[in-house]
Short mmCIF file of C-alpha atoms and ligand atoms in Angstrom, two decimals:
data_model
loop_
_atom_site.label_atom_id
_atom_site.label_comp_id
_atom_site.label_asym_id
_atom_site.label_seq_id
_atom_site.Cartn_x
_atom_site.Cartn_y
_atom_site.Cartn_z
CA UNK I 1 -201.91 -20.02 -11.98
CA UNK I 2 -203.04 -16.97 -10.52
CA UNK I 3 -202.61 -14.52 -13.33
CA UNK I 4 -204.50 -11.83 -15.08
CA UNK I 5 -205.72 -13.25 -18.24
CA UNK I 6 -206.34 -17.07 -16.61
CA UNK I 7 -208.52 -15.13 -14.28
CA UNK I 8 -210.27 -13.00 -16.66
CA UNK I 9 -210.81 -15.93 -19.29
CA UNK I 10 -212.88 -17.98 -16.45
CA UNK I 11 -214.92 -15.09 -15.58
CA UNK I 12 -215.92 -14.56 -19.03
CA UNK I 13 -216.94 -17.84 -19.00
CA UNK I 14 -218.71 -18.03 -15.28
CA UNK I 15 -220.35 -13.92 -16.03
CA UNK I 16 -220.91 -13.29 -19.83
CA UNK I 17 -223.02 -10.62 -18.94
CA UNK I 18 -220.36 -8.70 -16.70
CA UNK I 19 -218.28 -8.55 -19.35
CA UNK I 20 -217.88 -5.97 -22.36
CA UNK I 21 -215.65 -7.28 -25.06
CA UNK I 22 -214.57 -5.09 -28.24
CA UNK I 23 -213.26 -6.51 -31.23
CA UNK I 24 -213.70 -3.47 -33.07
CA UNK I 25 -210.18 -1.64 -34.18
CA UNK I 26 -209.74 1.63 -31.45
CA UNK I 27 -207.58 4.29 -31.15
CA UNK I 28 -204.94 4.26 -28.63
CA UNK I 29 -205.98 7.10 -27.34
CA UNK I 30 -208.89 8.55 -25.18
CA UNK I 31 -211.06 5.59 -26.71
CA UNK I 32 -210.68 3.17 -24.05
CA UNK I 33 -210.90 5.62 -21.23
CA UNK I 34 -214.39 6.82 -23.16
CA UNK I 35 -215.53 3.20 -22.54
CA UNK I 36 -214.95 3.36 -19.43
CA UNK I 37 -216.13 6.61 -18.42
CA UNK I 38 -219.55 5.20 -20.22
CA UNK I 39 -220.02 3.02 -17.58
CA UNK I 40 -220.13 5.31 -15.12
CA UNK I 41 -224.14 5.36 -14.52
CA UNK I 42 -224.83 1.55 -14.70
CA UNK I 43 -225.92 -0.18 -11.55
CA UNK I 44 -222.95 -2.44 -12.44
CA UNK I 45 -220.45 -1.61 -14.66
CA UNK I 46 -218.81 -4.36 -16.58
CA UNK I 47 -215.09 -4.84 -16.77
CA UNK I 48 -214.37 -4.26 -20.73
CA UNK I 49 -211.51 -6.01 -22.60
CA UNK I 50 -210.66 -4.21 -25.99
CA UNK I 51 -208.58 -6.90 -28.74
CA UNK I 52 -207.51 -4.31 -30.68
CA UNK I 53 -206.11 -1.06 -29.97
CA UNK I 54 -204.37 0.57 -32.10
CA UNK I 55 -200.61 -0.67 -31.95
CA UNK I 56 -201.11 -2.52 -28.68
CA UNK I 57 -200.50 -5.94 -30.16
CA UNK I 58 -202.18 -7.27 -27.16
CA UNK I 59 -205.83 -7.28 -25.29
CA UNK I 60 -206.09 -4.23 -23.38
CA UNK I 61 -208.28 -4.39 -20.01
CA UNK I 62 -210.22 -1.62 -18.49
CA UNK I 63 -212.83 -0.84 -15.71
CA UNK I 64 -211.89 -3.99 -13.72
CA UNK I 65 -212.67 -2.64 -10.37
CA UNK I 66 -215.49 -0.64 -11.11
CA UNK I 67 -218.10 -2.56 -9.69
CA UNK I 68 -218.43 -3.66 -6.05
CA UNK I 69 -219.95 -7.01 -6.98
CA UNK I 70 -217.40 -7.94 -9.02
CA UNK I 71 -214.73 -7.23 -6.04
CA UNK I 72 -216.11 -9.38 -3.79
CA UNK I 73 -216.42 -12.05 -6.54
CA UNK I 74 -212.81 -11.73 -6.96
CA UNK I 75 -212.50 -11.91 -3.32
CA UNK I 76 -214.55 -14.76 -2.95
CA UNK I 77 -217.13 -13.12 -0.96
CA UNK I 78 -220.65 -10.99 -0.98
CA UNK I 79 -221.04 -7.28 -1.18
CA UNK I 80 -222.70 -7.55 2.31
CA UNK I 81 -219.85 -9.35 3.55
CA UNK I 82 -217.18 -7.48 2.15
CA UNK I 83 -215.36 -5.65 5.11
CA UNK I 84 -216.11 -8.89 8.05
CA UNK I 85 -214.48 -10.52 5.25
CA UNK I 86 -211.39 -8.63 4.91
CA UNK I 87 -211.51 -7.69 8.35
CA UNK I 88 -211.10 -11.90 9.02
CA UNK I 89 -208.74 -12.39 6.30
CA UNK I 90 -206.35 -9.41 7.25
CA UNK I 91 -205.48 -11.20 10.74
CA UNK I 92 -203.65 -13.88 9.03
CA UNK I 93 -200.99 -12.88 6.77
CA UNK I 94 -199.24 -15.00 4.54
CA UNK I 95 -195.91 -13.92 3.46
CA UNK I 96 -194.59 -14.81 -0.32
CA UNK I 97 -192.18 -17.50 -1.76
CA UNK I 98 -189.38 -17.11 -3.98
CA UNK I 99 -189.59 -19.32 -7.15
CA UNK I 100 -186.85 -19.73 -9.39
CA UNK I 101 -188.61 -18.90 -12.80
CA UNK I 102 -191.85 -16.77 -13.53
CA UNK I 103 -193.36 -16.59 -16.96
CA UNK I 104 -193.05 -12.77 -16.25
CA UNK I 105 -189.44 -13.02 -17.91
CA UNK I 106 -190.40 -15.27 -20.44
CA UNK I 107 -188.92 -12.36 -22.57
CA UNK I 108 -186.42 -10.33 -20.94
CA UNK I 109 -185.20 -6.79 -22.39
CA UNK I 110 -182.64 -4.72 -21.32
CA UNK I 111 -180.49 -2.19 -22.21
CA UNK I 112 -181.45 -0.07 -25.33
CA UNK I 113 -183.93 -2.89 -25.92
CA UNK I 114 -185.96 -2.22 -23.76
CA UNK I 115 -188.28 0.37 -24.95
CA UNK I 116 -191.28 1.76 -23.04
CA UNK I 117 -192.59 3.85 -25.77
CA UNK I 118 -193.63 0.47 -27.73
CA UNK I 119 -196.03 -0.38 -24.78
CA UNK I 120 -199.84 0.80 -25.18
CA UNK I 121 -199.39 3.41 -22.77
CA UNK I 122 -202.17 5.70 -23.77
CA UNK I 123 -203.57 9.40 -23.33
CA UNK I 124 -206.73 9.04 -20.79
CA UNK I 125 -208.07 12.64 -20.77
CA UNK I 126 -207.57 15.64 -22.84
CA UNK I 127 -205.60 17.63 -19.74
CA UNK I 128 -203.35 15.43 -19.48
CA UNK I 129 -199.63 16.02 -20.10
CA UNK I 130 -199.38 12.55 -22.07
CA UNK I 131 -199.48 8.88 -22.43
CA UNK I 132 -199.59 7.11 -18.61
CA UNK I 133 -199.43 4.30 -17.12
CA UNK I 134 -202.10 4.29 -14.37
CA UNK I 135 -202.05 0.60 -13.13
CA UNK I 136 -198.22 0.02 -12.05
CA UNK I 137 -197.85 -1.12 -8.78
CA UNK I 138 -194.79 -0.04 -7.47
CA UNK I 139 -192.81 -2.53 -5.39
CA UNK I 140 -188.91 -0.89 -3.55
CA UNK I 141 -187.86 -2.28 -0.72
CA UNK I 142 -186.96 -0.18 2.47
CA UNK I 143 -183.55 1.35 2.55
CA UNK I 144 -182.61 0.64 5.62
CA UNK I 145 -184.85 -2.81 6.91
CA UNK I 146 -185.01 -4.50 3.39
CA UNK I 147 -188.89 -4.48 3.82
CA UNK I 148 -190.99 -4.89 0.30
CA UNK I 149 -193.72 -2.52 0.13
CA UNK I 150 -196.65 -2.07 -2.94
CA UNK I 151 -198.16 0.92 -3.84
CA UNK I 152 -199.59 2.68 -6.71
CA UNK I 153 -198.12 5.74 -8.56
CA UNK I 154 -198.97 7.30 -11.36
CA UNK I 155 -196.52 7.32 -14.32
CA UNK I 156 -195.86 9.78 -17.10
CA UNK I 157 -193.91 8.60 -20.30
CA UNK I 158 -190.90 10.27 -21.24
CA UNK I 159 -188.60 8.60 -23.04
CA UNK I 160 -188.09 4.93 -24.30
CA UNK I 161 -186.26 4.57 -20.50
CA UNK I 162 -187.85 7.55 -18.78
CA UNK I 163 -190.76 8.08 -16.96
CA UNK I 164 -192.03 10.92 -14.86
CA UNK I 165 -193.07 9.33 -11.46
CA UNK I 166 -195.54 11.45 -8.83
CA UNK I 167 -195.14 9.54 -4.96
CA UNK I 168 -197.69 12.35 -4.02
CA UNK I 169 -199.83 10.31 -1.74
CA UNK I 170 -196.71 10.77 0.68
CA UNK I 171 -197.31 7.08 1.95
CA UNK I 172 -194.16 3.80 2.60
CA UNK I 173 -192.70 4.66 -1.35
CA UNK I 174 -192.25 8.26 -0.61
CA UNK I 175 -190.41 7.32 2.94
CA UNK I 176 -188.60 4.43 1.49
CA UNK I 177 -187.47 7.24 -1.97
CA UNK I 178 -186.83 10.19 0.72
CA UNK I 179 -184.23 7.93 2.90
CA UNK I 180 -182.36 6.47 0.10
CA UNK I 181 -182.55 10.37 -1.11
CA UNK I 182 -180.87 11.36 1.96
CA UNK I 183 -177.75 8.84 0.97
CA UNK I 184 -177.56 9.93 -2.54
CA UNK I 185 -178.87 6.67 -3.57
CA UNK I 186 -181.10 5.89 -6.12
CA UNK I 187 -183.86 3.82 -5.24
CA UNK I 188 -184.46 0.47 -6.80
CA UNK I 189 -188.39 -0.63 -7.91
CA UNK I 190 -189.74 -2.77 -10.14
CA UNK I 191 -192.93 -1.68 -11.48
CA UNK I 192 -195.69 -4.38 -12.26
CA UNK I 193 -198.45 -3.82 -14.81
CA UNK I 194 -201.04 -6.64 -15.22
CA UNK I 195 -201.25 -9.56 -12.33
CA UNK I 196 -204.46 -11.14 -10.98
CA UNK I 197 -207.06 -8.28 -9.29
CA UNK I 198 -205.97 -9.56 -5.70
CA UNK I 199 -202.51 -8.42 -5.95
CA UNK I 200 -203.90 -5.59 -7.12
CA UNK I 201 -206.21 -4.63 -4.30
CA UNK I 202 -203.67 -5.83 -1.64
CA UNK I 203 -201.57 -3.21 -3.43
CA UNK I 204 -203.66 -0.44 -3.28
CA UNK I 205 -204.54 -1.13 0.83
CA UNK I 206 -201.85 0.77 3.19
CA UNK I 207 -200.69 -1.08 5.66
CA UNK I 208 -198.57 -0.19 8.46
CA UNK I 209 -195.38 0.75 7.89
CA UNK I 210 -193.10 -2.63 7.74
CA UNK I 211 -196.04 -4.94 6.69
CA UNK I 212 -195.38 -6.09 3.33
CA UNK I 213 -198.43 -5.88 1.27
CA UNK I 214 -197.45 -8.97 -1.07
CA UNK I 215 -198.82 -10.71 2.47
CA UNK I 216 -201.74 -8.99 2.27
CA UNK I 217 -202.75 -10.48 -0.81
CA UNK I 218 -201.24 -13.99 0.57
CA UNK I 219 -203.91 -13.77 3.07
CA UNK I 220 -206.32 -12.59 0.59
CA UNK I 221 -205.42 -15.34 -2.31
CA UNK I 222 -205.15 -18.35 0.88
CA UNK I 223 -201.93 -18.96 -0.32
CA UNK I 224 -198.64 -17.77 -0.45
CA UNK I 225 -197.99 -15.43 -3.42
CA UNK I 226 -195.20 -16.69 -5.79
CA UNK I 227 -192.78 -13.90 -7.01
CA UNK I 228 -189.01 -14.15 -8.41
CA UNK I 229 -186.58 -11.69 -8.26
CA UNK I 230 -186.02 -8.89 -10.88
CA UNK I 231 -183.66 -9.40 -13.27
CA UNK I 232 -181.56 -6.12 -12.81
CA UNK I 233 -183.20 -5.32 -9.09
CA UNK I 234 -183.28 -6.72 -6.32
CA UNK I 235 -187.26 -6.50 -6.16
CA UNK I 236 -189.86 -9.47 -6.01
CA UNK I 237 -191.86 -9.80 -8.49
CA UNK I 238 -195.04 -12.12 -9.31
CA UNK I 239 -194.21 -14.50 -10.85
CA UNK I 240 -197.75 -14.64 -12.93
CA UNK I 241 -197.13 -11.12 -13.84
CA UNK I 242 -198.13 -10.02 -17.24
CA UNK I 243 -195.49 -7.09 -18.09
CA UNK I 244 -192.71 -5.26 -14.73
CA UNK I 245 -190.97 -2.25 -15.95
CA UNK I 246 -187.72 -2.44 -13.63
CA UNK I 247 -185.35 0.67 -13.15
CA UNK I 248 -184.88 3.44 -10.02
CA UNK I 249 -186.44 6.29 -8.82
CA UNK I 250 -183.30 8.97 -9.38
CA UNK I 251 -181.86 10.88 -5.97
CA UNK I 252 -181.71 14.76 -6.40
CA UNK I 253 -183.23 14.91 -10.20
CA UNK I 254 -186.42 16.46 -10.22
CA UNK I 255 -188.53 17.21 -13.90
CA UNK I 256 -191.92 18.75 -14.16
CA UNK I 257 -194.46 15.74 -14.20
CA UNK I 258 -198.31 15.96 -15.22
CA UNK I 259 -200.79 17.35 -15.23
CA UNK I 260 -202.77 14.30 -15.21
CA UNK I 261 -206.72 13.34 -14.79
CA UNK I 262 -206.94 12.34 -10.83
CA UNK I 263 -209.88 10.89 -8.77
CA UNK I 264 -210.94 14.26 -7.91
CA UNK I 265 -212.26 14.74 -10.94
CA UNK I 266 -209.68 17.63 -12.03
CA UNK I 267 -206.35 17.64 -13.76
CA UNK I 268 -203.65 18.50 -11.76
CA UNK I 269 -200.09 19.22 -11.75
CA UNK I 270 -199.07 18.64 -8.15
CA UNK I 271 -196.70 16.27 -7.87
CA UNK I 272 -193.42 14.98 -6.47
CA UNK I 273 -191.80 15.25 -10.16
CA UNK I 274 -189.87 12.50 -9.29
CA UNK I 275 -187.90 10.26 -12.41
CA UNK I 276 -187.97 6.67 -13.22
CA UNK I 277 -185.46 5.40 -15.31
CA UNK I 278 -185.96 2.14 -16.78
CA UNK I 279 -183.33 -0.95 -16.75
CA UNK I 280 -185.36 -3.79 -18.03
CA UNK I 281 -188.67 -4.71 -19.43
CA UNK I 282 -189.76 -8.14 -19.00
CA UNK I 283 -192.97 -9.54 -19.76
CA UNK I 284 -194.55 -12.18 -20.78
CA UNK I 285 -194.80 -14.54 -24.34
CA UNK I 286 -198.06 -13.36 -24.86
CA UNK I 287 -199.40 -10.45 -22.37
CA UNK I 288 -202.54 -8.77 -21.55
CA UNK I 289 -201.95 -5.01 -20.54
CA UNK I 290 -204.10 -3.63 -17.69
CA UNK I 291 -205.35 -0.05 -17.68
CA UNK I 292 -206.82 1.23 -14.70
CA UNK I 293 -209.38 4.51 -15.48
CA UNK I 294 -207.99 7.56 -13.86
CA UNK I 295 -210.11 10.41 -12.90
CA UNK I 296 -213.22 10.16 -11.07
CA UNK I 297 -214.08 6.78 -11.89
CA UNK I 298 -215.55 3.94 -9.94
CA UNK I 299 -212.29 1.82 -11.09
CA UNK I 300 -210.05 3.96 -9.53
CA UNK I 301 -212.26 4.81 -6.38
CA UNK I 302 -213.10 1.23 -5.46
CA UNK I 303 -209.69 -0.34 -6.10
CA UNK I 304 -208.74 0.49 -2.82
CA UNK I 305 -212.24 1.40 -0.75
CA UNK I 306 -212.38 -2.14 0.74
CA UNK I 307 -209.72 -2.14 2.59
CA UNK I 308 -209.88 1.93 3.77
CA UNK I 309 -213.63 1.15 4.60
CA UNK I 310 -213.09 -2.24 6.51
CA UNK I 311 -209.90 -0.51 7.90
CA UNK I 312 -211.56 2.70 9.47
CA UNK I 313 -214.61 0.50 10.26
CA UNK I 314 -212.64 -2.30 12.68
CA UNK I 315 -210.77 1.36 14.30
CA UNK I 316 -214.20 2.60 14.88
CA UNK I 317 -215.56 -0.29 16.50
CA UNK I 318 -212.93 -0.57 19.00
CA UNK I 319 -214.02 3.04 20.52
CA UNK I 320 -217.83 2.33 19.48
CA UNK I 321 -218.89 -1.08 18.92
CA UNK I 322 -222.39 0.26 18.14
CA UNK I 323 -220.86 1.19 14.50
CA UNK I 324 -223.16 -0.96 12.23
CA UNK I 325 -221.68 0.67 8.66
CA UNK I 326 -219.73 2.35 6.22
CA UNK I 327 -219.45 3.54 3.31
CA UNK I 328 -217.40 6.10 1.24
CA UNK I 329 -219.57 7.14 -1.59
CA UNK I 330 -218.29 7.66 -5.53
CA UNK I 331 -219.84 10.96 -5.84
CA UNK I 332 -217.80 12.34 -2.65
CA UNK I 333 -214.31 10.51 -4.43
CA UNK I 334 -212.71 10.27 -1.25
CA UNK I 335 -213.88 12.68 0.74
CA UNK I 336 -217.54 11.84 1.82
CA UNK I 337 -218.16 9.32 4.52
CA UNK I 338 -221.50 7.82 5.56
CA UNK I 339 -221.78 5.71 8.74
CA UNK I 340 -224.60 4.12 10.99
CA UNK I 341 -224.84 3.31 14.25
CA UNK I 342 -226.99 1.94 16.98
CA UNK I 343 -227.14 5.09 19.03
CA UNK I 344 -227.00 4.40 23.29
CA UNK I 345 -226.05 7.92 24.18
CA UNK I 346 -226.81 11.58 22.64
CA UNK I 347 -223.55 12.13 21.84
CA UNK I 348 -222.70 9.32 20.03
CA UNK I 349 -223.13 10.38 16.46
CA UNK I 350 -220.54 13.61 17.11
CA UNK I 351 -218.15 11.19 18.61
CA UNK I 352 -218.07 8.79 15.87
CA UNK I 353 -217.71 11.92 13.39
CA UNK I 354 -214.83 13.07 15.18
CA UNK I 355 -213.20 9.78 14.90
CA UNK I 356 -213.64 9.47 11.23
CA UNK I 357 -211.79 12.53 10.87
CA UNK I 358 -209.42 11.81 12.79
CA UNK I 359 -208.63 8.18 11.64
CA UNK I 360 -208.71 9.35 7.62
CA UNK I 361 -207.39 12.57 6.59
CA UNK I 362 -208.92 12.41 3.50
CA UNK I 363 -212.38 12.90 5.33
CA UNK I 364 -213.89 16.39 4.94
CA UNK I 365 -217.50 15.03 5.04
CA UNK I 366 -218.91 12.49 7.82
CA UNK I 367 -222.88 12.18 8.15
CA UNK I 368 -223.50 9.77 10.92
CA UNK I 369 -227.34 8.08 10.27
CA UNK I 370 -229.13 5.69 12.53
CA UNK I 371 -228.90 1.70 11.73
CA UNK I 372 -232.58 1.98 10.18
CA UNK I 373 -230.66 3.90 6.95
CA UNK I 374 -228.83 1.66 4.39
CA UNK I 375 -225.30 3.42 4.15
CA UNK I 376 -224.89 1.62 0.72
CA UNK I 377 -228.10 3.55 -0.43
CA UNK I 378 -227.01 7.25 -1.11
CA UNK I 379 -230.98 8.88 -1.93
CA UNK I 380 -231.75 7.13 1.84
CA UNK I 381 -228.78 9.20 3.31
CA UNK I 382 -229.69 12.48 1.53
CA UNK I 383 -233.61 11.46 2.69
CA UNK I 384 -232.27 11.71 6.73
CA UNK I 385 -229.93 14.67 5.93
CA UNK I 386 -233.17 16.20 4.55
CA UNK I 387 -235.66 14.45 7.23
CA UNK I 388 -233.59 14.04 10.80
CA UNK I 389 -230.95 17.39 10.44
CA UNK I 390 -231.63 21.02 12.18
CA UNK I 391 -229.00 22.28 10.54
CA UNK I 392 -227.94 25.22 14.21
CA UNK I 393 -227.73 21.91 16.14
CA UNK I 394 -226.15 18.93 13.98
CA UNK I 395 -223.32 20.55 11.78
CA UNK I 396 -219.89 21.30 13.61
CA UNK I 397 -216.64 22.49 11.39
CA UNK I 398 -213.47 21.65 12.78
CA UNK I 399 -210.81 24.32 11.04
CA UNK I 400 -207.14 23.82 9.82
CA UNK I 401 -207.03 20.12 9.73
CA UNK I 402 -204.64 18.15 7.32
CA UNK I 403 -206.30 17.19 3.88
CA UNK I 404 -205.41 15.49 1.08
CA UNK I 405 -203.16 17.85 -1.31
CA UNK I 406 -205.19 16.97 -4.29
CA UNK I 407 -208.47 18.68 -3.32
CA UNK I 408 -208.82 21.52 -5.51
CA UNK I 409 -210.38 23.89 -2.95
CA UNK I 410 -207.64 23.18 -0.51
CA UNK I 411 -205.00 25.02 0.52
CA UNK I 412 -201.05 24.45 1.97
CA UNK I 413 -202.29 20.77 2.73
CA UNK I 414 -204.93 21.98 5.19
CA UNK I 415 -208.86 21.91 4.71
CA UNK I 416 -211.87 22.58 7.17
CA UNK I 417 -214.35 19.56 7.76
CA UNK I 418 -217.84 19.14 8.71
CA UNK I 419 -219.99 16.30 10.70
CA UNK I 420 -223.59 16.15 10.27
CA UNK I 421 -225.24 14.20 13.00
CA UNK I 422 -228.26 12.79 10.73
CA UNK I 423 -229.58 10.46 13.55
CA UNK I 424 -233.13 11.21 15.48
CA UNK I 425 -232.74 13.33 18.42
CA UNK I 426 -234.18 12.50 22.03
CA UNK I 427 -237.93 12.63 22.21
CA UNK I 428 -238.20 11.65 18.08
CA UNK I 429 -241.72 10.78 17.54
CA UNK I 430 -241.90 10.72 13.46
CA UNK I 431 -242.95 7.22 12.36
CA UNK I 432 -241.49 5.62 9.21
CA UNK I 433 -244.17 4.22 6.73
CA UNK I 434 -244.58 0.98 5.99
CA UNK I 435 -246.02 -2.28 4.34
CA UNK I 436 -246.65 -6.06 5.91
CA UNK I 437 -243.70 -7.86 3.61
CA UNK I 438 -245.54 -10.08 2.34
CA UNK I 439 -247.68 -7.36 0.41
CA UNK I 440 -244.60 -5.76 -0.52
CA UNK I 441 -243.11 -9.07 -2.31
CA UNK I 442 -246.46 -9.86 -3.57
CA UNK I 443 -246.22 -6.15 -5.12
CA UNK I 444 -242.53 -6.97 -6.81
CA UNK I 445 -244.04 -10.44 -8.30
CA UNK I 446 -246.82 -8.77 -10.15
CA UNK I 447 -245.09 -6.12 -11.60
CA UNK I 448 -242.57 -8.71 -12.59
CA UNK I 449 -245.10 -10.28 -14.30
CA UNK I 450 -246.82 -7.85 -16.09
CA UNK I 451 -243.70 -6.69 -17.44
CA UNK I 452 -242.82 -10.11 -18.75
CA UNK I 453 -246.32 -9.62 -20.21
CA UNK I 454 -245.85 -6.66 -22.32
CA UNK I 455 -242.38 -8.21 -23.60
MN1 MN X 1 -197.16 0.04 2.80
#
């Protein structure tokens, strides 16, 4: 089965050492978000499972997607190969089957049974308004086609059956909520927390409007996902799920909602203040509750870089197939974008800028480097910013372009951006240093052994 904990129980088995597990008793709150912060620095950070939080009464999971090695493990795949492997997997979608039973309602709750409040829902950072759930993926179908879409919101605990909801990322959910608005309908989801890290990422990719993202991660898994039918929506499901919070998004009610610890880095209060009510937990004998880290974290950047970066990268190669890379570094969250090419003609670096702005309007940073700088490598970046820039000739600004609402230093939605062409100019005569290769592994091997030496 393709489930949360059977997945995480064989890779604790296949990678011991990518794995953090604490037995120790923790608070519920800011403890496991602490963890996870910790991380932050390591090469790698390891996904960390915690067995006993205070009043969970089940494992809770953190930092899952932190690391970029252990997304393409999950995706079957090598960092290098990351985005040609999405890129080849995307082109064949494979939609989901109904099954009759999922041991997501092995235990089914409704009414004044069901009660959120008794689910380790916990405080992440000390801004926030209270205890969230920041791994639901939120799965409606459209109003008016019947289309299933998956997306991520963040949810605010209100009530035993009330939730504050924030669609502020204006993608399908918001369209889907807005139109069934427009009715005076409420809006049906069911809201999954815990299922295996595919669905997951295929949740977190946007996809055109009308393309289900449950055959995203069909195409991603090889197989068609299973899912069954909510119990008091009509909403698929997985069927492998762990816990699905089912209920509606309310027409015409509106509540403040937040603030809450986003990927910028900063708490903020801007929000759609939509409400959730809640019609039925289900869940199942034994779950595992997933927690994704807010903020700026690597687990909330990277859950949904692959596809953005492979996405913008295939766009950019139809206009310029000399695009060799990409790569949206943690330390911009999701505004910095680094990109080499092959460059044929002067203006190709500007051109390829302008395109990543215009193809992500989360962009507000593009530096465009020749194919001789690892994109993956930020110091080499920042060495040809420092090295290949003249600052009067290779920075534009474009003003009054659309942003992303959460960026502090924005305002009304709108933000300038900048390209840096960071690629040689005509007539570059500057040689790189070097060392024959075989003197340079012959220099790794010794040091490795000396340092075995001294141990
Ligand atoms: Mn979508």
């Amino acid at each position: 089965m393709h489930d949360l904990q059977s997945f995480l129980v064989q890779y604790m088995s296949d990678y011991p050492e990518d794995v953090v597990r604490v037995t120790e008793a923790l608070p519920r709150d800011y403890q496991v978000t602490a963890l996870a912060m910790a991380t932050e620095q390591m090469a790698e950070p390891p996904v960390i499972v915690c067995d006993a939080v205070e009043a969970a009464g089940m494992p809770v999971v953190t930092n899952l997607f932190a690391s970029r090695v252990r997304i393409a493990r999950i995706l079957g795949t090598t960092v290098e190969a990351l985005h040609d492997h999405w890129a080849a997997r995307s082109k064949h979608l494979i939609p989901p089957v109904e099954v009759s039973e999922g041991v997501c309602q092995e235990v089914c709750r409704l009414g004044d049974d069901a009660d959120a409040t008794q689910l380790p829902f916990m405080v992440h950072f000390e801004q926030d308004a209270g205890r969230y759930l920041t791994s639901g993926v939120v799965a409606a179908r459209d109003p008016d086609t019947g289309a299933v879409n998956l997306s991520f919101a963040r949810m605010q605990l209100k009530g035993p059956r009330r939730f504050g909801i924030s669609v502020h990322s204006r993608g399908h959910l918001w369209d889907y909520q807005r139109r069934a608005e427009a009715r005076g309908r409420p809006l049906d989801v069911a809201v999954v927390v815990g299922m295996h890290p595919i669905y997951m990422i295929a949740a977190a990719s946007r996809m055109p409007m009308g393309v289900d993202e449950q055959e995203v991660a069909g195409a991603l898994l090889g197989h068609p996902l299973e899912v069954v039918r909510g119990v008091t929506v009509d909403v698929p499901v997985p069927a492998a799920a762990e816990i699905v919070l089912e209920g509606r998004i309310e027409p015409n009610v509106r509540e403040p909602e937040g603030p809450f610890g986003e990927y910028t880095g900063y708490a903020t209060a801007r929000s759609t203040n939509n409400v959730f009510t809640l019609t039925a937990i289900t869940h199942r004998r034994q779950p595992w509750f997933l927690d994704v880290c807010p903020g700026h974290s690597r687990d909330h950047l990277l859950l949904g870089r692959i596809h953005k970066e492979a996405e913008v990268l295939r766009k950019l190669r139809e206009v310029l197939p000399n695009v060799k890379a990409i790569h949206y570094p943690v330390s911009g969250t999701h505004y910095h974008c680094y990109i080499s090419i092959a460059k044929q003609r002067p203006g190709d670096a500007r051109h390829c800028a302008l395109l990543a702005l215009g193809l992500d309007a989360y962009i507000k940073l593009v530096v465009v480097v020749d194919d001789d700088v690892d994109v993956h490598n930020e110091a080499e970046v920042m060495w040809a910013l420092a090295t290949r820039v003249q600052p009067a000739e290779d920075v534009f600004i474009v003003h009054g372009v659309t942003c992303n609402v959460l960026d502090p230093s924005s305002y009304d939605g709108v933000s300038s951006k900048m390209g840096i062409d960071a690629t040689r100019p005509a007539g570059w005569d500057a040689q790189r240093t070097s060392l024959p290769r075989e003197v340079v592994l012959r220099a790794h091997d010794l040091l490795r052994s000396h340092r075995n030496r001294l141990q």
